[in-house]
mmCIF file of C-alpha atoms in Angstrom:
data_model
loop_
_atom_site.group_PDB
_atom_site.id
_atom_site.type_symbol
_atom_site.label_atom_id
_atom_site.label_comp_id
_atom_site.label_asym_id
_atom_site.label_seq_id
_atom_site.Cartn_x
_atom_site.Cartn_y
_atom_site.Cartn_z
ATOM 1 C CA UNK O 1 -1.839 30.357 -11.668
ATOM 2 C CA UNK O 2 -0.128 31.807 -8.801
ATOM 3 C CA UNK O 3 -4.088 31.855 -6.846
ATOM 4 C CA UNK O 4 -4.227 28.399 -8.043
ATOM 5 C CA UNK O 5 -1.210 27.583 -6.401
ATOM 6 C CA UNK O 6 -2.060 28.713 -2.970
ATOM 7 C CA UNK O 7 -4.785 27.507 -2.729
ATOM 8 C CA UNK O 8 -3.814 23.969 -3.187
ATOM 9 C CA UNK O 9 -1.367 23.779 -0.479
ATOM 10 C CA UNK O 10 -4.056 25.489 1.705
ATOM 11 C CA UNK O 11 -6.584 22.676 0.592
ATOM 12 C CA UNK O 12 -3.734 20.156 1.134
ATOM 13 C CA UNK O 13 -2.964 21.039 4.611
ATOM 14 C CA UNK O 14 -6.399 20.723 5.818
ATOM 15 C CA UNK O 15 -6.537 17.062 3.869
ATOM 16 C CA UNK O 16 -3.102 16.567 5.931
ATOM 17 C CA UNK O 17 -4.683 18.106 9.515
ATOM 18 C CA UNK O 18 -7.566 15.306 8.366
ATOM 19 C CA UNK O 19 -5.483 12.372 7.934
ATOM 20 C CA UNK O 20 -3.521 12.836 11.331
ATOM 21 C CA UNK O 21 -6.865 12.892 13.030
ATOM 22 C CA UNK O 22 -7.357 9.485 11.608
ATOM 23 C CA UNK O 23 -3.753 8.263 11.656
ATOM 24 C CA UNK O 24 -3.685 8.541 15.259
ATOM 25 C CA UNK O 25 -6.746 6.927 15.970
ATOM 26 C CA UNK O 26 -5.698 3.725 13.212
ATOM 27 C CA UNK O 27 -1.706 3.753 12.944
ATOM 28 C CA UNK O 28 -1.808 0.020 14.168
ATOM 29 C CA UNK O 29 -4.485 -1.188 12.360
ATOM 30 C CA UNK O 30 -1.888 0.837 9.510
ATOM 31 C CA UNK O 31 1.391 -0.503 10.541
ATOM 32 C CA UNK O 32 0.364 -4.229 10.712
ATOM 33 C CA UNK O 33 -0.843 -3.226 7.103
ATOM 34 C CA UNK O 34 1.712 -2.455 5.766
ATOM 35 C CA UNK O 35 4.403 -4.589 7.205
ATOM 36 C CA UNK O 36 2.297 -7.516 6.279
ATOM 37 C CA UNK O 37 2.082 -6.391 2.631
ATOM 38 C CA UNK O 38 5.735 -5.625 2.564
ATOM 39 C CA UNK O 39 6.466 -9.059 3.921
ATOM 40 C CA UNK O 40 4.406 -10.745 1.766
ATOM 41 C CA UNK O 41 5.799 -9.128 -1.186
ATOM 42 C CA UNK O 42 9.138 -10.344 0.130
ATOM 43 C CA UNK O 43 7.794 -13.718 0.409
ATOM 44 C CA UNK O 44 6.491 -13.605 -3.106
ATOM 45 C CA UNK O 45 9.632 -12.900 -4.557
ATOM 46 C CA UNK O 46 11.790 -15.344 -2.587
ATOM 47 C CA UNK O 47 9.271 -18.490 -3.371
ATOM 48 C CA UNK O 48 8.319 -16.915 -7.152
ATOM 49 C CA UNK O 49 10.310 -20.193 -8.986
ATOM 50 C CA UNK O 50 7.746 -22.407 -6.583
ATOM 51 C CA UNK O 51 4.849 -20.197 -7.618
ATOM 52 C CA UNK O 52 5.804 -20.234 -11.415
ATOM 53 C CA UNK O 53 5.927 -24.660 -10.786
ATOM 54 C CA UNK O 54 2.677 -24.693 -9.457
ATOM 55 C CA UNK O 55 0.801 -22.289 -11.816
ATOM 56 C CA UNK O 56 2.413 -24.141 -14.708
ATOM 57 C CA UNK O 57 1.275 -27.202 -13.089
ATOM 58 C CA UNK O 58 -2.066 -26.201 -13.004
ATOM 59 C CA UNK O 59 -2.068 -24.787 -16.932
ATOM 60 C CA UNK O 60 -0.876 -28.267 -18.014
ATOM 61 C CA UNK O 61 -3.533 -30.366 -16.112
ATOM 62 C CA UNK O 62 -5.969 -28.158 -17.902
#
């Protein structure tokens, strides 16, 4: 257990040395990312009474 348990935070900083490598070359490519998916999650949930109307909308043409 205790082997076990070493090892994995071994194994996860060379995952971690990894993913700065690539980080650094793609952290704008990243950031625009994720602000765009934060922002459009904010959207989402300030216009979700306009997206319920027009899904409904849709359902009842059908």
């Amino acid at each position: 257990m205790i082997k076990s348990f070493k090892t994995f935070w071994k194994e996860l900083y060379e995952l971690q040395k990894e993913y700065g490598k690539w980080m650094k070359k793609h952290w704008k490519g990243f950031l625009l990312l994720l602000l765009s998916s934060i922002i459009g999650g904010e959207l989402l949930w300030f216009f979700r009474d306009n997206v319920k109307e027009k899904f409904s909308k849709k359902d009842e043409e059908q």
